[in-house]
Tab-separated table of N, CA and C in Angstrom:
chain	number	residue	atom	x	y	z
A	13	MET	N	130.178	127.070	131.881
A	13	MET	CA	128.887	127.696	131.044
A	13	MET	C	128.016	126.483	130.929
A	14	ALA	N	126.856	126.410	131.028
A	14	ALA	CA	125.942	125.335	130.921
A	14	ALA	C	125.564	125.156	129.478
A	15	LYS	N	125.461	123.888	128.957
A	15	LYS	CA	125.139	123.512	127.698
A	15	LYS	C	123.702	124.048	127.309
A	16	PRO	N	123.374	124.675	126.215
A	16	PRO	CA	122.102	124.903	126.103
A	16	PRO	C	121.134	123.730	125.697
A	17	LYS	N	119.873	123.768	126.259
A	17	LYS	CA	119.072	122.586	126.031
A	17	LYS	C	118.627	122.450	124.625
A	18	ARG	N	118.636	121.053	124.361
A	18	ARG	CA	118.510	120.522	122.881
A	18	ARG	C	116.809	120.776	122.680
A	19	LYS	N	116.530	121.236	121.634
A	19	LYS	CA	115.201	121.417	121.364
A	19	LYS	C	114.691	120.124	120.418
A	20	PHE	N	113.492	119.391	120.861
A	20	PHE	CA	113.246	118.499	120.031
A	20	PHE	C	112.118	118.806	119.305
A	21	LYS	N	112.069	118.232	118.355
A	21	LYS	CA	110.880	118.391	117.292
A	21	LYS	C	109.763	117.361	117.484
A	22	THR	N	108.590	117.901	117.384
A	22	THR	CA	107.373	117.310	117.474
A	22	THR	C	106.592	117.568	116.266
A	23	PHE	N	105.794	116.362	115.895
A	23	PHE	CA	105.041	116.514	114.689
A	23	PHE	C	103.924	115.733	115.082
A	24	LYS	N	102.450	116.266	114.764
A	24	LYS	CA	101.321	115.443	115.130
A	24	LYS	C	100.445	115.155	113.808
A	25	TYR	N	100.014	113.836	113.553
A	25	TYR	CA	99.290	113.637	112.635
A	25	TYR	C	97.890	113.193	112.737
A	26	GLU	N	96.988	113.839	112.174
A	26	GLU	CA	95.406	113.586	112.854
A	26	GLU	C	94.731	112.982	111.751
A	27	THR	N	93.842	112.113	112.402
A	27	THR	CA	92.911	111.399	111.432
A	27	THR	C	91.697	111.245	112.111
A	28	SER	N	90.563	111.021	111.353
A	28	SER	CA	89.077	110.764	112.017
A	28	SER	C	88.687	109.600	111.254
A	29	VAL	N	87.766	108.947	111.911
A	29	VAL	CA	87.271	107.803	111.289
A	29	VAL	C	85.719	107.954	111.861
A	30	ASP	N	84.608	107.711	110.805
A	30	ASP	CA	83.294	107.566	110.872
A	30	ASP	C	82.676	106.334	110.667
A	31	TRP	N	81.847	105.787	111.422
A	31	TRP	CA	81.356	104.410	111.164
A	31	TRP	C	80.499	104.528	110.322
A	32	THR	N	80.438	103.581	109.293
A	32	THR	CA	79.554	103.677	108.061
A	32	THR	C	78.555	102.284	108.141
A	33	GLY	N	78.562	101.548	109.203
A	33	GLY	CA	77.778	100.451	109.161
A	33	GLY	C	78.717	99.286	109.304
A	34	ASN	N	77.972	98.021	109.786
A	34	ASN	CA	78.649	96.676	109.712
A	34	ASN	C	79.857	97.078	110.581
A	35	ARG	N	80.930	96.441	110.214
A	35	ARG	CA	82.429	96.947	110.773
A	35	ARG	C	83.276	97.426	109.854
A	36	ALA	N	82.605	98.695	109.336
A	36	ALA	CA	83.295	99.365	108.401
A	36	ALA	C	83.197	100.726	108.768
A	37	GLY	N	84.130	101.752	108.276
A	37	GLY	CA	84.105	103.189	108.565
A	37	GLY	C	84.659	103.818	107.304
A	38	ASN	N	84.810	105.191	107.532
A	38	ASN	CA	85.275	106.240	106.472
A	38	ASN	C	86.512	106.740	107.366
A	39	LEU	N	87.851	106.759	106.884
A	39	LEU	CA	88.950	107.224	107.275
A	39	LEU	C	89.348	108.555	106.619
A	40	THR	N	89.457	109.505	107.472
A	40	THR	CA	89.737	110.813	106.846
A	40	THR	C	90.867	111.634	107.441
A	41	ALA	N	91.578	112.540	106.708
A	41	ALA	CA	92.583	113.256	107.288
A	41	ALA	C	92.557	114.471	106.313
A	42	GLU	N	92.677	115.690	106.989
A	42	GLU	CA	92.509	117.081	106.324
A	42	GLU	C	93.451	116.958	105.042
A	43	GLY	N	92.846	117.311	103.791
A	43	GLY	CA	93.421	117.437	102.618
A	43	GLY	C	94.087	116.398	101.951
A	44	LYS	N	93.284	115.130	102.323
A	44	LYS	CA	93.777	113.865	101.750
A	44	LYS	C	92.562	113.253	101.310
A	45	PRO	N	92.581	112.212	100.307
A	45	PRO	CA	91.470	111.326	100.042
A	45	PRO	C	90.991	110.514	101.167
A	46	ASP	N	89.731	110.478	101.216
A	46	ASP	CA	89.019	109.275	102.013
A	46	ASP	C	89.423	107.950	101.876
A	47	VAL	N	89.553	107.174	102.798
A	47	VAL	CA	89.692	105.852	102.675
A	47	VAL	C	88.724	105.105	103.320
A	48	GLU	N	88.190	104.183	102.659
A	48	GLU	CA	86.961	103.161	103.230
A	48	GLU	C	87.848	101.875	104.006
A	49	VAL	N	87.500	101.900	105.210
A	49	VAL	CA	88.119	100.952	105.976
A	49	VAL	C	87.158	100.021	106.707
A	50	SER	N	87.504	98.763	106.870
A	50	SER	CA	86.894	97.791	107.506
A	50	SER	C	87.881	96.715	108.251
A	51	SER	N	87.109	95.913	109.098
A	51	SER	CA	87.839	94.702	109.509
A	51	SER	C	88.078	93.765	108.395
A	52	PRO	N	89.208	93.112	108.324
A	52	PRO	CA	89.466	92.214	107.155
A	52	PRO	C	88.320	91.163	107.129
A	53	PRO	N	87.943	90.430	106.025
A	53	PRO	CA	87.050	89.546	105.848
A	53	PRO	C	87.285	88.377	106.700
A	54	GLU	N	88.210	88.034	107.154
A	54	GLU	CA	88.583	86.737	108.017
A	54	GLU	C	88.065	87.142	109.317
A	55	PHE	N	87.786	88.450	109.823
A	55	PHE	CA	87.314	88.802	111.058
A	55	PHE	C	86.022	89.631	110.768
A	56	LYS	N	85.268	88.831	109.800
A	56	LYS	CA	83.804	89.435	109.413
A	56	LYS	C	83.767	90.919	108.867
A	57	GLY	N	84.841	91.310	108.357
A	57	GLY	CA	84.693	92.351	107.738
A	57	GLY	C	84.509	92.467	106.322
A	58	GLU	N	84.344	93.593	105.508
A	58	GLU	CA	83.765	93.842	104.155
A	58	GLU	C	85.131	93.620	103.272
A	59	ALA	N	85.083	92.658	102.552
A	59	ALA	CA	85.947	92.600	101.287
A	59	ALA	C	86.194	93.876	100.590
A	60	GLY	N	87.259	94.051	99.819
A	60	GLY	CA	87.219	95.224	99.039
A	60	GLY	C	87.703	96.791	99.875
A	61	LYS	N	87.842	96.587	101.032
A	61	LYS	CA	88.046	97.842	101.838
A	61	LYS	C	89.503	97.525	102.531
A	62	TRP	N	90.294	98.648	102.643
A	62	TRP	CA	91.456	98.612	103.457
A	62	TRP	C	91.169	98.285	104.972
A	63	SER	N	91.917	97.220	105.486
A	63	SER	CA	91.861	97.012	106.793
A	63	SER	C	92.991	97.711	107.639
A	64	PRO	N	92.833	97.672	109.002
A	64	PRO	CA	93.939	98.253	109.626
A	64	PRO	C	95.247	97.304	109.597
A	65	GLU	N	95.087	96.159	109.352
A	65	GLU	CA	96.056	95.319	109.097
A	65	GLU	C	96.789	95.803	107.822
A	66	ASP	N	95.928	95.749	106.784
A	66	ASP	CA	96.665	96.358	105.515
A	66	ASP	C	97.242	97.626	105.671
A	67	LEU	N	96.653	98.553	106.233
A	67	LEU	CA	97.539	99.712	106.513
A	67	LEU	C	98.639	99.840	107.315
A	68	PHE	N	98.598	98.718	108.409
A	68	PHE	CA	99.892	98.605	109.045
A	68	PHE	C	100.969	98.205	108.207
A	69	VAL	N	100.855	97.097	107.566
A	69	VAL	CA	101.878	96.566	106.364
A	69	VAL	C	102.276	97.728	105.523
A	70	ALA	N	101.285	98.402	104.854
A	70	ALA	CA	101.545	99.504	103.897
A	70	ALA	C	102.120	100.561	104.655
A	71	ALA	N	102.133	100.958	105.883
A	71	ALA	CA	102.993	102.018	106.622
A	71	ALA	C	104.378	101.317	106.587
A	72	VAL	N	104.663	100.356	106.909
A	72	VAL	CA	106.079	99.907	107.051
A	72	VAL	C	106.795	99.916	105.655
A	73	GLU	N	105.932	99.433	104.467
A	73	GLU	CA	106.408	99.256	103.218
A	73	GLU	C	106.722	100.617	102.652
A	74	SER	N	105.641	101.713	102.614
A	74	SER	CA	105.911	102.882	102.289
A	74	SER	C	106.777	103.738	102.939
A	75	CYS	N	107.150	103.659	104.553
A	75	CYS	CA	108.055	104.361	105.062
A	75	CYS	C	109.504	103.917	104.568
A	76	THR	N	109.723	102.496	104.331
A	76	THR	CA	110.842	101.848	103.902
A	76	THR	C	111.217	102.845	102.383
A	77	MET	N	110.355	102.667	101.666
A	77	MET	CA	110.593	103.454	100.190
A	77	MET	C	110.812	104.805	100.384
A	78	THR	N	109.868	105.699	101.315
A	78	THR	CA	110.156	107.297	101.454
A	78	THR	C	111.553	107.424	102.228
A	79	THR	N	111.972	106.601	102.972
A	79	THR	CA	113.280	106.676	103.735
A	79	THR	C	114.409	106.606	102.700
A	80	PHE	N	114.298	105.253	102.043
A	80	PHE	CA	115.144	105.091	100.917
A	80	PHE	C	115.205	106.251	100.001
A	81	LEU	N	114.208	106.435	99.489
A	81	LEU	CA	114.260	107.921	98.433
A	81	LEU	C	114.962	109.115	98.999
A	82	ALA	N	114.656	109.330	100.276
A	82	ALA	CA	115.386	110.538	100.753
A	82	ALA	C	116.605	110.462	100.847
A	83	LEU	N	117.412	109.360	101.308
A	83	LEU	CA	118.674	108.918	101.365
A	83	LEU	C	119.352	108.936	99.927
A	84	ALA	N	118.416	108.240	98.803
A	84	ALA	CA	119.136	108.143	97.459
A	84	ALA	C	119.215	109.599	96.747
A	85	PHE	N	118.158	110.364	97.097
A	85	PHE	CA	118.201	111.834	96.679
A	85	PHE	C	119.334	112.632	97.208
A	86	HIS	N	119.626	112.510	98.497
A	86	HIS	CA	120.617	113.107	99.122
A	86	HIS	C	121.989	112.863	98.470
A	87	LYS	N	122.230	111.427	98.282
A	87	LYS	CA	123.389	111.024	97.880
A	87	LYS	C	123.653	110.892	96.339
A	88	ASP	N	122.649	111.462	95.373
A	88	ASP	CA	122.537	111.597	94.064
A	88	ASP	C	122.741	110.209	93.637
A	89	LEU	N	121.921	109.189	94.057
A	89	LEU	CA	121.795	107.739	93.701
A	89	LEU	C	121.294	108.068	92.328
A	90	PRO	N	121.882	107.384	91.036
A	90	PRO	CA	121.213	107.223	89.776
A	90	PRO	C	120.274	106.353	89.679
A	91	LEU	N	118.909	106.688	90.367
A	91	LEU	CA	117.876	105.733	90.644
A	91	LEU	C	117.171	105.817	89.205
A	92	GLU	N	116.801	104.517	88.767
A	92	GLU	CA	115.902	104.324	87.483
A	92	GLU	C	114.393	104.013	88.162
A	93	SER	N	114.305	103.061	89.059
A	93	SER	CA	112.988	102.698	89.394
A	93	SER	C	113.050	102.166	90.762
A	94	TYR	N	111.859	101.957	91.418
A	94	TYR	CA	111.776	101.652	92.831
A	94	TYR	C	110.540	101.074	92.928
A	95	GLU	N	110.152	99.709	93.177
A	95	GLU	CA	108.849	99.003	93.421
A	95	GLU	C	108.935	97.976	94.608
A	96	SER	N	107.998	97.724	95.157
A	96	SER	CA	107.974	96.897	96.229
A	96	SER	C	106.822	96.237	96.554
A	97	SER	N	106.918	94.954	97.160
A	97	SER	CA	105.904	94.316	97.938
A	97	SER	C	106.105	93.912	99.348
A	98	ALA	N	105.253	93.558	100.212
A	98	ALA	CA	105.435	93.328	101.557
A	98	ALA	C	104.186	92.421	102.044
A	99	VAL	N	104.916	91.648	102.931
A	99	VAL	CA	103.978	90.754	103.542
A	99	VAL	C	104.180	90.826	105.209
A	100	GLY	N	102.958	90.819	105.776
A	100	GLY	CA	102.995	90.830	107.226
A	100	GLY	C	102.212	89.641	107.706
A	101	THR	N	102.893	89.015	108.832
A	101	THR	CA	102.480	87.844	109.380
A	101	THR	C	101.940	88.132	110.743
A	102	MET	N	100.700	87.730	110.724
A	102	MET	CA	100.076	88.145	112.023
A	102	MET	C	99.707	86.511	112.771
A	103	GLU	N	99.898	86.611	113.976
A	103	GLU	CA	99.603	85.353	114.677
A	103	GLU	C	99.096	85.511	116.019
A	104	ASN	N	98.629	84.583	116.707
A	104	ASN	CA	97.868	84.701	118.033
A	104	ASN	C	98.468	83.396	118.841
A	105	ASP	N	99.165	83.912	119.606
A	105	ASP	CA	99.891	82.887	120.397
A	105	ASP	C	99.177	82.495	121.921
A	106	GLY	N	97.472	82.757	121.751
A	106	GLY	CA	96.652	82.569	122.881
A	106	GLY	C	96.677	83.709	123.834
A	107	GLY	N	97.409	85.030	123.552
A	107	GLY	CA	97.299	86.170	124.318
A	107	GLY	C	96.712	87.223	123.385
A	108	GLY	N	96.364	86.914	122.249
A	108	GLY	CA	95.728	87.885	121.197
A	108	GLY	C	96.793	87.928	119.795
A	109	TYR	N	96.068	88.571	118.989
A	109	TYR	CA	96.707	88.727	117.922
A	109	TYR	C	97.754	89.595	117.640
A	110	GLU	N	98.903	89.635	117.038
A	110	GLU	CA	100.096	90.563	116.900
A	110	GLU	C	100.754	90.459	115.406
A	111	PHE	N	101.460	91.241	114.982
A	111	PHE	CA	102.156	91.098	113.810
A	111	PHE	C	103.617	90.637	114.464
A	112	THR	N	103.996	89.529	113.923
A	112	THR	CA	105.211	88.947	114.384
A	112	THR	C	106.317	89.139	113.477
A	113	LYS	N	106.186	89.607	112.199
A	113	LYS	CA	107.158	89.796	111.190
A	113	LYS	C	106.484	90.532	110.010
A	114	ILE	N	107.322	91.452	109.346
A	114	ILE	CA	106.821	91.936	108.231
A	114	ILE	C	108.075	92.095	107.202
A	115	VAL	N	108.005	91.730	106.070
A	115	VAL	CA	109.039	91.409	105.075
A	115	VAL	C	108.658	92.335	104.026
A	116	VAL	N	109.750	93.352	103.863
A	116	VAL	CA	109.453	94.317	102.725
A	116	VAL	C	110.373	93.846	101.536
A	117	LYS	N	109.937	93.700	100.304
A	117	LYS	CA	110.882	93.138	99.177
A	117	LYS	C	110.945	94.224	98.153
A	118	PRO	N	111.845	95.260	98.347
A	118	PRO	CA	111.915	96.330	97.185
A	118	PRO	C	112.814	95.627	96.131
A	119	VAL	N	112.528	96.044	94.946
A	119	VAL	CA	113.275	95.900	93.597
A	119	VAL	C	113.767	97.226	93.367
A	120	VAL	N	115.141	97.704	93.262
A	120	VAL	CA	115.527	98.731	92.966
A	120	VAL	C	116.464	98.672	91.772
A	121	ARG	N	116.210	99.520	90.898
A	121	ARG	CA	116.984	99.512	89.561
A	121	ARG	C	117.615	100.951	89.467
A	122	VAL	N	119.091	100.640	89.497
A	122	VAL	CA	120.132	101.940	89.313
A	122	VAL	C	120.527	102.104	87.771
A	123	GLU	N	121.130	103.138	87.438
A	123	GLU	CA	121.494	103.320	86.227
A	123	GLU	C	122.736	102.537	85.678
A	124	THR	N	123.625	102.432	86.801
A	124	THR	CA	124.905	101.715	86.517
A	124	THR	C	125.252	100.727	87.474
A	125	GLU	N	126.006	99.956	86.974
A	125	GLU	CA	126.560	98.898	87.931
A	125	GLU	C	127.210	99.413	89.044
A	126	GLU	N	127.982	100.309	89.052
A	126	GLU	CA	128.722	101.027	90.180
A	126	GLU	C	127.791	101.394	91.052
A	127	ALA	N	126.685	101.736	90.831
A	127	ALA	CA	125.893	102.339	91.798
A	127	ALA	C	125.118	101.329	92.642
A	128	ILE	N	125.170	100.121	92.454
A	128	ILE	CA	124.522	99.066	93.249
A	128	ILE	C	125.059	98.901	94.497
A	129	ASP	N	126.498	99.069	94.894
A	129	ASP	CA	127.086	99.193	96.241
A	129	ASP	C	126.553	100.406	97.110
A	130	LEU	N	126.262	101.523	96.386
A	130	LEU	CA	125.758	102.606	97.207
A	130	LEU	C	124.185	102.318	97.499
A	131	ALA	N	123.551	101.752	96.601
A	131	ALA	CA	122.039	101.418	96.594
A	131	ALA	C	121.756	100.493	97.689
A	132	GLU	N	122.749	99.386	97.883
A	132	GLU	CA	122.666	98.458	98.843
A	132	GLU	C	122.899	99.181	100.356
A	133	ARG	N	123.906	100.058	100.261
A	133	ARG	CA	124.163	100.482	101.827
A	133	ARG	C	122.996	101.689	101.957
A	134	LEU	N	122.467	102.283	101.112
A	134	LEU	CA	121.428	103.229	101.339
A	134	LEU	C	120.145	102.288	101.926
A	135	MET	N	119.845	101.373	101.251
A	135	MET	CA	118.718	100.395	101.760
A	135	MET	C	118.739	99.767	103.075
A	136	GLU	N	120.149	99.618	103.356
A	136	GLU	CA	120.369	99.008	104.621
A	136	GLU	C	120.183	100.313	105.844
A	137	LYS	N	120.446	101.548	105.497
A	137	LYS	CA	120.264	102.718	106.142
A	137	LYS	C	118.852	103.092	106.385
A	138	ALA	N	117.968	102.849	105.188
A	138	ALA	CA	116.653	103.193	105.139
A	138	ALA	C	115.867	102.143	106.069
A	139	HIS	N	116.323	100.764	106.080
A	139	HIS	CA	115.760	99.940	106.869
A	139	HIS	C	116.145	100.209	108.449
A	140	ASP	N	117.227	100.726	108.723
A	140	ASP	CA	117.465	100.895	110.020
A	140	ASP	C	116.778	102.339	110.688
A	141	ARG	N	116.553	103.240	109.563
A	141	ARG	CA	115.916	104.387	109.796
A	141	ARG	C	114.485	104.652	109.914
A	142	CYS	N	113.736	103.680	109.071
A	142	CYS	CA	112.389	103.825	109.058
A	142	CYS	C	111.560	103.944	110.376
A	143	LEU	N	111.200	105.230	110.524
A	143	LEU	CA	110.461	105.333	111.794
A	143	LEU	C	109.141	104.250	112.133
A	144	ILE	N	108.621	103.798	111.134
A	144	ILE	CA	107.370	103.108	111.284
A	144	ILE	C	107.992	101.643	111.681
A	145	SER	N	108.958	101.349	111.248
A	145	SER	CA	109.588	100.038	111.656
A	145	SER	C	110.098	100.017	112.944
A	146	ASN	N	110.862	101.251	113.523
A	146	ASN	CA	111.425	101.564	114.611
A	146	ASN	C	110.477	101.530	115.744
A	147	SER	N	109.154	101.912	115.298
A	147	SER	CA	108.159	102.087	116.521
A	147	SER	C	107.305	101.030	116.656
A	148	ILE	N	107.464	99.917	116.052
A	148	ILE	CA	106.684	98.579	116.271
A	148	ILE	C	107.778	97.667	117.046
A	149	LYS	N	107.061	96.386	117.757
A	149	LYS	CA	107.648	95.714	118.526
A	149	LYS	C	107.899	94.293	117.611
A	150	GLY	N	107.182	94.008	116.697
A	150	GLY	CA	107.420	92.905	115.728
A	150	GLY	C	108.698	93.227	114.855
A	151	LYS	N	109.260	92.061	114.362
A	151	LYS	CA	110.537	91.959	113.478
A	151	LYS	C	110.016	92.582	112.265
A	152	THR	N	110.883	93.365	111.768
A	152	THR	CA	110.591	94.021	110.208
A	152	THR	C	111.861	93.500	109.558
A	153	ARG	N	111.909	93.243	108.003
A	153	ARG	CA	113.140	92.955	107.517
A	153	ARG	C	112.953	93.506	105.984
A	154	VAL	N	113.981	93.794	105.394
A	154	VAL	CA	113.981	94.309	103.988
A	154	VAL	C	114.699	93.423	103.295
A	155	GLU	N	114.283	92.805	102.067
A	155	GLU	CA	114.938	91.886	101.517
A	155	GLU	C	115.232	92.561	99.984
A	156	ALA	N	116.199	93.464	99.527
A	156	ALA	CA	116.224	94.353	98.593
A	156	ALA	C	116.765	93.427	97.314
A	157	ASP	N	116.389	93.771	96.197
A	157	ASP	CA	117.001	93.218	94.990
A	157	ASP	C	117.507	94.509	94.134
A	158	ILE	N	118.668	94.833	94.271
A	158	ILE	CA	119.255	95.904	93.525
A	158	ILE	C	119.854	95.561	92.383
A	159	GLN	N	119.524	96.305	91.026
A	159	GLN	CA	119.912	95.933	89.755
A	159	GLN	C	120.311	97.179	89.171
A	160	SER	N	121.213	96.820	88.121
A	160	SER	CA	121.606	98.011	87.126
A	160	SER	C	120.991	97.736	85.983
A	161	LEU	N	120.820	98.851	84.982
A	161	LEU	CA	119.784	98.756	83.862
A	161	LEU	C	120.678	97.746	82.950
């Protein structure tokens, strides 16, 4: 008997951007707040607005967080807090700019000392499963600081 075909899930995420002048625009998605975007100031863009570069690094950082939280809630991790920072390194080797590295530095606080090991394992899994990190060719790294209260 033939094995039934596996059904793959497909999701689409739609955005729109309208040019507002200079090197800036208004980024929109249905049901979400608008975001003013621009080239970064180092590329003659407008200061104080999100750049595609900012959004790219933020996508990796927020994906790491949401993936970790999904795993943590599934495993009933006694989580007290999560915060992080991220730095993306963009370089030009003569063939154009690209992100060569993104380092995400989460600080995770758990309620008990015993939960630290589980939190570390879940952070490793979150890094491996973050779909944004898995979708880019530059290296990403997570340097987590897991603490108990």
